[in-house]
Amino acid sequence: MKILKLFPADPFLAPDEVTCARIVDHIVSLFPDREVDDGLSPLPQFIDCGDSLERVVCPLCGAELDSEDWACLMDSQYGEYGFDSLDVTVPCCGGATTLDKLMYEADCGFACFEIDVIEPRTIPKGLTEELNKRFGIPFHSIIAKV
């Protein structure tokens, strides 16, 4: 199954409920025959790509993080309601970076607001740019395979 995941580029941006509803309504109008789910959280959540995730690479030294190290980094910043901070020290080179700056293959992200379109048949070209123009919020999109 494929899921189109749309979320603000700024991991800590949580639009107000009225704006969220307007964005969701717009997405529903673009995908009228598809299930659309949304979520709003006080803190960033991990937006994963499902089974597509191949590896995670350090942006500082280019080393691949093993799954245990990556899980420890994620766990170290996850609190009761989400990621309290994205700041981490990577074990490969000891450098300071953030979880959202790690290089995920395939794409992943972090966000307080997420919209999922289940099994989209087609995805309008320039969708994230259109959302930015319409709502003043830069968006990212990923396709998750689950």
PDB file of C-alpha atoms in Angstrom:
ATOM      1  CA  MET A   1       0.000   0.000   0.000  1.00  0.00           C
ATOM      2  CA  LYS A   2       1.187   3.528  -0.810  1.00  0.00           C
ATOM      3  CA  ILE A   3       0.544   6.547   1.409  1.00  0.00           C
ATOM      4  CA  LEU A   4       1.217  10.130   0.339  1.00  0.00           C
ATOM      5  CA  LYS A   5       2.395  12.003   3.426  1.00  0.00           C
ATOM      6  CA  LEU A   6       2.295  15.818   3.406  1.00  0.00           C
ATOM      7  CA  PHE A   7       3.790  17.876   6.228  1.00  0.00           C
ATOM      8  CA  PRO A   8       5.270  21.340   6.892  1.00  0.00           C
ATOM      9  CA  ALA A   9       8.980  21.724   6.157  1.00  0.00           C
ATOM     10  CA  ASP A  10       9.492  23.302   9.602  1.00  0.00           C
ATOM     11  CA  PRO A  11       9.354  20.387  12.084  1.00  0.00           C
ATOM     12  CA  PHE A  12       8.062  22.602  14.905  1.00  0.00           C
ATOM     13  CA  LEU A  13       5.373  24.430  12.915  1.00  0.00           C
ATOM     14  CA  ALA A  14       1.928  23.545  14.241  1.00  0.00           C
ATOM     15  CA  PRO A  15      -0.732  25.461  12.282  1.00  0.00           C
ATOM     16  CA  ASP A  16      -3.788  26.546  14.232  1.00  0.00           C
ATOM     17  CA  GLU A  17      -6.819  24.257  14.048  1.00  0.00           C
ATOM     18  CA  VAL A  18      -8.679  26.477  11.556  1.00  0.00           C
ATOM     19  CA  THR A  19      -5.712  26.474   9.174  1.00  0.00           C
ATOM     20  CA  CYS A  20      -5.302  22.715   9.589  1.00  0.00           C
ATOM     21  CA  ALA A  21      -8.974  22.200   8.724  1.00  0.00           C
ATOM     22  CA  ARG A  22      -8.650  24.409   5.632  1.00  0.00           C
ATOM     23  CA  ILE A  23      -5.590  22.483   4.459  1.00  0.00           C
ATOM     24  CA  VAL A  24      -7.274  19.117   5.043  1.00  0.00           C
ATOM     25  CA  ASP A  25     -10.423  20.277   3.219  1.00  0.00           C
ATOM     26  CA  HIS A  26      -8.279  21.329   0.273  1.00  0.00           C
ATOM     27  CA  ILE A  27      -6.460  17.981   0.183  1.00  0.00           C
ATOM     28  CA  VAL A  28      -9.792  16.126   0.370  1.00  0.00           C
ATOM     29  CA  SER A  29     -10.991  18.168  -2.630  1.00  0.00           C
ATOM     30  CA  LEU A  30      -7.898  17.073  -4.582  1.00  0.00           C
ATOM     31  CA  PHE A  31      -8.359  13.406  -3.652  1.00  0.00           C
ATOM     32  CA  PRO A  32     -12.166  13.057  -3.342  1.00  0.00           C
ATOM     33  CA  ASP A  33     -12.265   9.273  -3.686  1.00  0.00           C
ATOM     34  CA  ARG A  34      -9.369   8.541  -1.320  1.00  0.00           C
ATOM     35  CA  GLU A  35      -9.175   8.215   2.449  1.00  0.00           C
ATOM     36  CA  VAL A  36      -7.455  11.265   3.972  1.00  0.00           C
ATOM     37  CA  ASP A  37      -6.174  11.201   7.557  1.00  0.00           C
ATOM     38  CA  ASP A  38      -4.552  14.010   9.497  1.00  0.00           C
ATOM     39  CA  GLY A  39      -2.830  14.535  12.795  1.00  0.00           C
ATOM     40  CA  LEU A  40      -1.782  17.540  14.851  1.00  0.00           C
ATOM     41  CA  SER A  41       0.680  17.148  17.709  1.00  0.00           C
ATOM     42  CA  PRO A  42       2.192  19.631  20.177  1.00  0.00           C
ATOM     43  CA  LEU A  43       5.679  18.311  19.344  1.00  0.00           C
ATOM     44  CA  PRO A  44       7.230  16.867  16.184  1.00  0.00           C
ATOM     45  CA  GLN A  45       6.577  13.251  15.296  1.00  0.00           C
ATOM     46  CA  PHE A  46       8.685  11.090  12.986  1.00  0.00           C
ATOM     47  CA  ILE A  47       7.180  10.955   9.500  1.00  0.00           C
ATOM     48  CA  ASP A  48       8.454   7.674   8.135  1.00  0.00           C
ATOM     49  CA  CYS A  49       8.577   6.226   4.654  1.00  0.00           C
ATOM     50  CA  GLY A  50       7.519   2.765   5.799  1.00  0.00           C
ATOM     51  CA  ASP A  51       9.263  -0.149   4.147  1.00  0.00           C
ATOM     52  CA  SER A  52      11.147   2.194   1.799  1.00  0.00           C
ATOM     53  CA  LEU A  53      13.757   3.216   4.408  1.00  0.00           C
ATOM     54  CA  GLU A  54      17.071   1.781   3.263  1.00  0.00           C
ATOM     55  CA  ARG A  55      19.599   3.569   5.423  1.00  0.00           C
ATOM     56  CA  VAL A  56      20.397   6.652   7.496  1.00  0.00           C
ATOM     57  CA  VAL A  57      23.599   8.590   6.789  1.00  0.00           C
ATOM     58  CA  CYS A  58      25.435  11.198   8.875  1.00  0.00           C
ATOM     59  CA  PRO A  59      25.380  14.582   7.107  1.00  0.00           C
ATOM     60  CA  LEU A  60      28.711  15.518   8.712  1.00  0.00           C
ATOM     61  CA  CYS A  61      31.002  12.614   7.814  1.00  0.00           C
ATOM     62  CA  GLY A  62      28.942  10.491   5.409  1.00  0.00           C
ATOM     63  CA  ALA A  63      29.033   7.382   7.588  1.00  0.00           C
ATOM     64  CA  GLU A  64      26.019   5.099   7.593  1.00  0.00           C
ATOM     65  CA  LEU A  65      24.410   4.829  11.024  1.00  0.00           C
ATOM     66  CA  ASP A  66      23.548   1.321  12.078  1.00  0.00           C
ATOM     67  CA  SER A  67      19.943   0.781  13.103  1.00  0.00           C
ATOM     68  CA  GLU A  68      20.786   0.503  16.819  1.00  0.00           C
ATOM     69  CA  ASP A  69      22.663   3.813  16.870  1.00  0.00           C
ATOM     70  CA  TRP A  70      19.862   5.538  14.959  1.00  0.00           C
ATOM     71  CA  ALA A  71      17.230   4.083  17.323  1.00  0.00           C
ATOM     72  CA  CYS A  72      19.239   5.326  20.332  1.00  0.00           C
ATOM     73  CA  LEU A  73      19.418   8.835  18.835  1.00  0.00           C
ATOM     74  CA  MET A  74      15.671   8.816  18.220  1.00  0.00           C
ATOM     75  CA  ASP A  75      14.879   7.485  21.706  1.00  0.00           C
ATOM     76  CA  SER A  76      17.174  10.046  23.355  1.00  0.00           C
ATOM     77  CA  GLN A  77      15.033  12.955  22.142  1.00  0.00           C
ATOM     78  CA  TYR A  78      11.549  11.449  22.238  1.00  0.00           C
ATOM     79  CA  GLY A  79       9.458  12.563  25.198  1.00  0.00           C
ATOM     80  CA  GLU A  80       5.913  11.883  26.290  1.00  0.00           C
ATOM     81  CA  TYR A  81       4.268  13.770  23.396  1.00  0.00           C
ATOM     82  CA  GLY A  82       6.900  13.730  20.665  1.00  0.00           C
ATOM     83  CA  PHE A  83      10.418  14.955  20.049  1.00  0.00           C
ATOM     84  CA  ASP A  84      11.302  17.553  22.680  1.00  0.00           C
ATOM     85  CA  SER A  85      14.391  18.411  20.644  1.00  0.00           C
ATOM     86  CA  LEU A  86      15.912  17.221  17.390  1.00  0.00           C
ATOM     87  CA  ASP A  87      19.485  18.000  18.521  1.00  0.00           C
ATOM     88  CA  VAL A  88      21.791  14.977  18.637  1.00  0.00           C
ATOM     89  CA  THR A  89      25.459  14.061  18.750  1.00  0.00           C
ATOM     90  CA  VAL A  90      26.158  11.412  16.129  1.00  0.00           C
ATOM     91  CA  PRO A  91      28.271   8.455  17.292  1.00  0.00           C
ATOM     92  CA  CYS A  92      30.222   8.105  14.038  1.00  0.00           C
ATOM     93  CA  CYS A  93      32.169  11.390  14.219  1.00  0.00           C
ATOM     94  CA  GLY A  94      30.971  12.949  17.487  1.00  0.00           C
ATOM     95  CA  GLY A  95      29.532  15.939  15.642  1.00  0.00           C
ATOM     96  CA  ALA A  96      26.420  17.905  16.534  1.00  0.00           C
ATOM     97  CA  THR A  97      23.482  17.825  14.122  1.00  0.00           C
ATOM     98  CA  THR A  98      19.730  17.345  14.225  1.00  0.00           C
ATOM     99  CA  LEU A  99      17.571  14.321  13.528  1.00  0.00           C
ATOM    100  CA  ASP A 100      15.912  16.065  10.593  1.00  0.00           C
ATOM    101  CA  LYS A 101      19.311  16.796   9.004  1.00  0.00           C
ATOM    102  CA  LEU A 102      20.297  13.122   8.938  1.00  0.00           C
ATOM    103  CA  MET A 103      20.131  11.831   5.367  1.00  0.00           C
ATOM    104  CA  TYR A 104      17.323   9.299   5.095  1.00  0.00           C
ATOM    105  CA  GLU A 105      17.175   7.001   2.088  1.00  0.00           C
ATOM    106  CA  ALA A 106      14.227   7.112   1.216  1.00  0.00           C
ATOM    107  CA  ASP A 107      12.941  10.463   2.450  1.00  0.00           C
ATOM    108  CA  CYS A 108      11.558  10.826   5.966  1.00  0.00           C
ATOM    109  CA  GLY A 109      10.793  13.867   8.083  1.00  0.00           C
ATOM    110  CA  PHE A 110       9.603  15.358  11.352  1.00  0.00           C
ATOM    111  CA  ALA A 111       6.468  17.429  11.825  1.00  0.00           C
ATOM    112  CA  CYS A 112       3.745  18.517  14.220  1.00  0.00           C
ATOM    113  CA  PHE A 113       1.115  18.352  11.456  1.00  0.00           C
ATOM    114  CA  GLU A 114       0.695  15.574   8.908  1.00  0.00           C
ATOM    115  CA  ILE A 115      -1.838  14.724   6.232  1.00  0.00           C
ATOM    116  CA  ASP A 116      -1.932  11.202   4.771  1.00  0.00           C
ATOM    117  CA  VAL A 117      -3.639  10.287   1.506  1.00  0.00           C
ATOM    118  CA  ILE A 118      -4.180   6.529   1.345  1.00  0.00           C
ATOM    119  CA  GLU A 119      -3.464   4.906  -2.025  1.00  0.00           C
ATOM    120  CA  PRO A 120      -3.494   8.077  -4.151  1.00  0.00           C
ATOM    121  CA  ARG A 121      -4.089   7.248  -7.812  1.00  0.00           C
ATOM    122  CA  THR A 122      -2.247  10.303  -9.098  1.00  0.00           C
ATOM    123  CA  ILE A 123      -0.441  13.127  -7.339  1.00  0.00           C
ATOM    124  CA  PRO A 124      -0.901  16.606  -8.810  1.00  0.00           C
ATOM    125  CA  LYS A 125       2.347  18.031 -10.164  1.00  0.00           C
ATOM    126  CA  GLY A 126       3.596  20.876  -7.977  1.00  0.00           C
ATOM    127  CA  LEU A 127       1.362  19.925  -5.034  1.00  0.00           C
ATOM    128  CA  THR A 128       3.752  21.111  -2.306  1.00  0.00           C
ATOM    129  CA  GLU A 129       4.406  24.390  -4.119  1.00  0.00           C
ATOM    130  CA  GLU A 130       0.658  24.923  -4.479  1.00  0.00           C
ATOM    131  CA  LEU A 131       0.135  24.324  -0.744  1.00  0.00           C
ATOM    132  CA  ASN A 132       2.900  26.824   0.034  1.00  0.00           C
ATOM    133  CA  LYS A 133       1.278  29.435  -2.204  1.00  0.00           C
ATOM    134  CA  ARG A 134      -2.247  28.842  -0.944  1.00  0.00           C
ATOM    135  CA  PHE A 135      -1.498  28.591   2.789  1.00  0.00           C
ATOM    136  CA  GLY A 136       1.894  30.302   3.176  1.00  0.00           C
ATOM    137  CA  ILE A 137       3.460  27.141   4.586  1.00  0.00           C
ATOM    138  CA  PRO A 138       6.312  25.307   2.820  1.00  0.00           C
ATOM    139  CA  PHE A 139       5.410  21.600   2.671  1.00  0.00           C
ATOM    140  CA  HIS A 140       7.335  18.383   2.076  1.00  0.00           C
ATOM    141  CA  SER A 141       5.874  15.193   0.696  1.00  0.00           C
ATOM    142  CA  ILE A 142       6.973  11.590   0.819  1.00  0.00           C
ATOM    143  CA  ILE A 143       5.520   8.344  -0.430  1.00  0.00           C
ATOM    144  CA  ALA A 144       5.466   5.651   2.234  1.00  0.00           C
ATOM    145  CA  LYS A 145       5.197   1.997   1.302  1.00  0.00           C
ATOM    146  CA  VAL A 146       3.595  -0.135   3.984  1.00  0.00           C
TER     147      VAL A 146
END
